[in-house]
Short mmCIF file of C-alpha atoms in Angstrom, two decimals:
data_model
loop_
_atom_site.label_atom_id
_atom_site.label_comp_id
_atom_site.label_asym_id
_atom_site.label_seq_id
_atom_site.Cartn_x
_atom_site.Cartn_y
_atom_site.Cartn_z
CA ILE F 1 24.00 20.63 32.32
CA HIS F 2 25.12 20.62 28.70
CA SER F 3 23.42 19.30 25.85
CA LEU F 4 26.74 18.11 24.19
CA THR F 5 27.70 14.70 24.83
CA GLU F 6 30.93 13.50 26.15
CA HIS F 7 32.56 12.69 22.73
CA GLN F 8 31.45 16.08 21.35
CA LEU F 9 33.33 17.71 24.31
CA ARG F 10 36.49 15.69 23.35
CA GLY F 11 36.19 16.91 19.78
CA ALA F 12 35.23 13.45 18.59
CA PRO F 13 33.39 13.81 15.08
CA THR F 14 29.59 13.36 15.21
CA PHE F 15 27.65 11.62 12.51
CA ALA F 16 24.34 12.71 11.40
CA PRO F 17 21.83 9.74 10.68
CA THR F 18 22.48 8.06 7.31
CA ARG F 19 20.01 8.47 4.62
CA LEU F 20 18.58 5.34 3.16
CA THR F 21 19.61 4.55 -0.44
CA GLN F 22 16.72 3.94 -2.79
CA SER F 23 17.08 0.06 -2.75
CA GLU F 24 17.26 0.10 1.31
CA PHE F 25 14.05 2.39 1.21
CA VAL F 26 12.12 -0.16 -1.27
CA ASN F 27 12.94 -3.23 0.53
CA ARG F 28 12.38 -1.65 4.11
CA LEU F 29 9.03 -0.18 2.95
CA GLY F 30 7.97 -3.66 1.25
CA ARG F 31 9.05 -5.43 4.45
CA ALA F 32 7.12 -3.05 6.76
CA CYS F 33 3.99 -3.28 4.46
CA ARG F 34 3.86 -7.07 4.32
CA LEU F 35 4.31 -7.51 8.11
CA GLY F 36 1.63 -4.70 8.78
CA ASP F 37 3.89 -2.37 10.48
CA ALA F 38 2.26 0.90 10.03
CA ASP F 39 4.45 3.03 12.48
CA VAL F 40 7.75 1.80 10.16
CA VAL F 41 5.48 2.72 7.03
CA ALA F 42 4.83 6.05 8.46
CA SER F 43 8.19 6.75 9.41
CA LEU F 44 9.53 5.58 5.92
CA LEU F 45 6.98 7.75 4.03
CA ASP F 46 8.48 10.87 5.89
CA GLU F 47 11.92 10.22 4.20
CA ARG F 48 13.03 12.80 1.79
CA HIS F 49 12.45 10.89 -1.34
CA ALA F 50 9.58 8.78 -0.47
CA LEU F 51 7.08 10.09 -2.51
CA ASP F 52 9.56 9.81 -5.83
CA TRP F 53 10.21 6.19 -4.59
CA LEU F 54 6.86 4.72 -3.36
CA ASN F 55 5.80 3.05 -6.71
CA LEU F 56 9.41 1.40 -7.49
CA PRO F 57 9.52 -2.34 -7.56
CA GLY F 58 11.31 -4.38 -5.08
CA PRO F 59 13.55 -7.08 -6.34
CA ASP F 60 10.64 -9.48 -6.85
CA GLY F 61 8.91 -6.76 -8.92
CA ALA F 62 6.17 -6.13 -6.18
CA THR F 63 5.55 -2.43 -4.95
CA ALA F 64 4.78 -1.50 -1.49
CA LEU F 65 1.18 -1.63 -2.31
CA HIS F 66 1.68 -5.19 -3.49
CA GLU F 67 3.32 -6.12 -0.39
CA ALA F 68 0.29 -4.56 1.85
CA ALA F 69 -2.20 -6.41 -0.15
CA ALA F 70 -0.33 -9.60 0.41
CA GLY F 71 -0.09 -8.78 3.95
CA GLY F 72 -3.80 -8.02 4.23
CA SER F 73 -2.90 -4.60 5.88
CA VAL F 74 -6.04 -2.46 5.28
CA LYS F 75 -4.82 0.42 7.58
CA ILE F 76 -1.65 0.74 5.53
CA VAL F 77 -3.49 0.77 2.09
CA GLN F 78 -6.15 3.06 3.38
CA ASP F 79 -4.34 5.50 5.58
CA LEU F 80 -0.87 5.36 4.35
CA LEU F 81 -0.05 4.41 1.00
CA LEU F 82 -2.91 5.31 -1.24
CA PRO F 83 -3.22 8.94 0.24
CA SER F 84 0.61 9.23 -0.37
CA GLY F 85 0.09 8.49 -4.09
CA ALA F 86 0.57 4.61 -4.48
CA ASP F 87 -0.46 3.46 -7.71
CA PRO F 88 -2.92 0.56 -7.71
CA THR F 89 -2.68 -0.17 -11.37
CA ILE F 90 1.09 -1.35 -11.28
CA GLU F 91 1.29 -5.00 -12.54
CA ALA F 92 4.24 -6.94 -10.89
CA GLY F 93 5.06 -9.86 -13.46
CA PHE F 94 3.10 -12.77 -12.34
CA LEU F 95 1.58 -11.37 -9.31
CA GLY F 96 -0.64 -8.80 -11.37
CA THR F 97 -2.11 -5.85 -9.57
CA PRO F 98 -2.37 -5.28 -5.93
CA LEU F 99 -5.88 -6.13 -6.41
CA ASP F 100 -4.99 -9.35 -7.79
CA VAL F 101 -3.00 -9.99 -4.89
CA ALA F 102 -5.80 -9.15 -2.56
CA ILE F 103 -8.16 -11.25 -4.32
CA ASP F 104 -5.63 -14.12 -4.25
CA ARG F 105 -5.16 -13.68 -0.65
CA LEU F 106 -8.93 -13.57 0.25
CA ALA F 107 -9.59 -16.87 -1.94
CA LYS F 108 -6.79 -18.53 -0.11
CA LEU F 109 -8.14 -17.85 3.14
CA GLN F 110 -11.59 -19.07 2.07
CA ARG F 111 -10.22 -22.43 0.90
CA THR F 112 -7.69 -23.27 3.57
CA ALA F 113 -8.34 -21.38 6.78
CA PRO F 114 -10.10 -22.54 9.83
CA ILE F 115 -13.54 -21.24 10.46
CA ASN F 116 -12.43 -19.03 13.49
CA ARG F 117 -9.49 -17.53 11.45
CA ARG F 118 -11.82 -16.91 8.56
CA ARG F 119 -14.17 -14.93 10.90
CA GLU F 120 -11.45 -13.01 12.20
CA GLN F 121 -9.56 -12.02 8.84
CA GLU F 122 -12.27 -11.94 6.09
CA PRO F 123 -13.86 -8.84 6.74
CA ASP F 124 -10.61 -7.04 6.38
CA LEU F 125 -9.49 -8.87 3.32
CA GLN F 126 -13.12 -8.07 1.67
CA LEU F 127 -12.65 -4.35 2.88
CA LEU F 128 -9.21 -4.24 1.34
CA VAL F 129 -10.33 -5.75 -2.12
CA CYS F 130 -13.29 -3.55 -2.28
CA LEU F 131 -10.83 -0.83 -1.33
CA LEU F 132 -8.72 -1.65 -4.32
CA GLN F 133 -11.50 -2.02 -6.71
CA THR F 134 -13.12 1.14 -6.15
CA THR F 135 -9.32 2.63 -6.28
CA ASN F 136 -9.07 1.27 -9.66
CA ILE F 137 -12.24 2.76 -11.41
CA TRP F 138 -11.41 5.96 -9.43
CA GLN F 139 -8.00 5.96 -10.81
CA ALA F 140 -9.44 5.28 -14.47
CA SER F 141 -12.06 7.87 -13.91
CA LEU F 142 -9.49 10.42 -13.09
CA GLU F 143 -7.34 9.62 -15.64
CA GLY F 144 -9.90 10.07 -18.27
CA ASP F 145 -9.70 6.32 -19.39
CA LEU F 146 -13.22 5.66 -20.54
CA GLY F 147 -12.20 2.05 -22.14
CA ARG F 148 -10.84 1.09 -18.48
CA VAL F 149 -13.92 2.46 -16.92
CA ARG F 150 -16.22 0.65 -19.24
CA HIS F 151 -14.39 -2.56 -18.68
CA LEU F 152 -14.22 -2.29 -15.09
CA ARG F 153 -18.06 -1.64 -15.00
CA GLU F 154 -19.02 -4.24 -17.49
CA TYR F 155 -16.45 -7.04 -16.71
CA GLU F 156 -15.41 -6.47 -13.16
CA GLY F 157 -18.57 -5.72 -11.88
CA MET F 158 -17.83 -2.35 -10.39
CA ARG F 159 -20.56 0.17 -10.25
CA GLY F 160 -18.39 3.23 -9.81
CA ASP F 161 -21.18 4.89 -7.65
CA GLU F 162 -19.62 3.90 -4.34
CA ARG F 163 -19.09 7.29 -2.11
CA ASN F 164 -15.62 7.89 -0.85
CA ARG F 165 -15.27 9.46 2.55
CA TYR F 166 -16.31 12.75 1.00
CA GLY F 167 -19.49 11.91 -0.59
CA GLY F 168 -17.89 11.82 -4.00
CA THR F 169 -18.17 8.97 -6.45
CA ALA F 170 -15.95 8.04 -9.42
CA LEU F 171 -18.27 8.99 -11.94
CA HIS F 172 -19.44 12.13 -10.43
#
């Protein structure tokens, strides 16, 4: 048994899989993040230019992190986007930051959803908000932005002493 296909044996040209263009990548990643499709997101993050294109906005100005927050995709935010370098501080026009998007989604759920749906989805959305809040103070701390750290602590109620999975804190 040969590993060559019949077309290859006949001399027909073979085609390598096509690489995604920048706009195709951004659109597919945003859609997968909003729909919570972690397998597709992981696959796209393996693309050659993924890290260069991760924080680029889609046609509506939203990044993949905005889309994941809008979709309530905690796993994608926590396990895929943030470790790959998604920037939680990017503002997308009228949407604001990914944190703003997550807070809006949580508030809408609390206002309009039936109680059984709230019980099912609220813990994940609260975790997402917490994750993005902590990320903002961590980001500000890592960048040495004392003004933003002060603002987040005084006006947004972030303590900065929450421990990450390695035991460190933003102010540590």
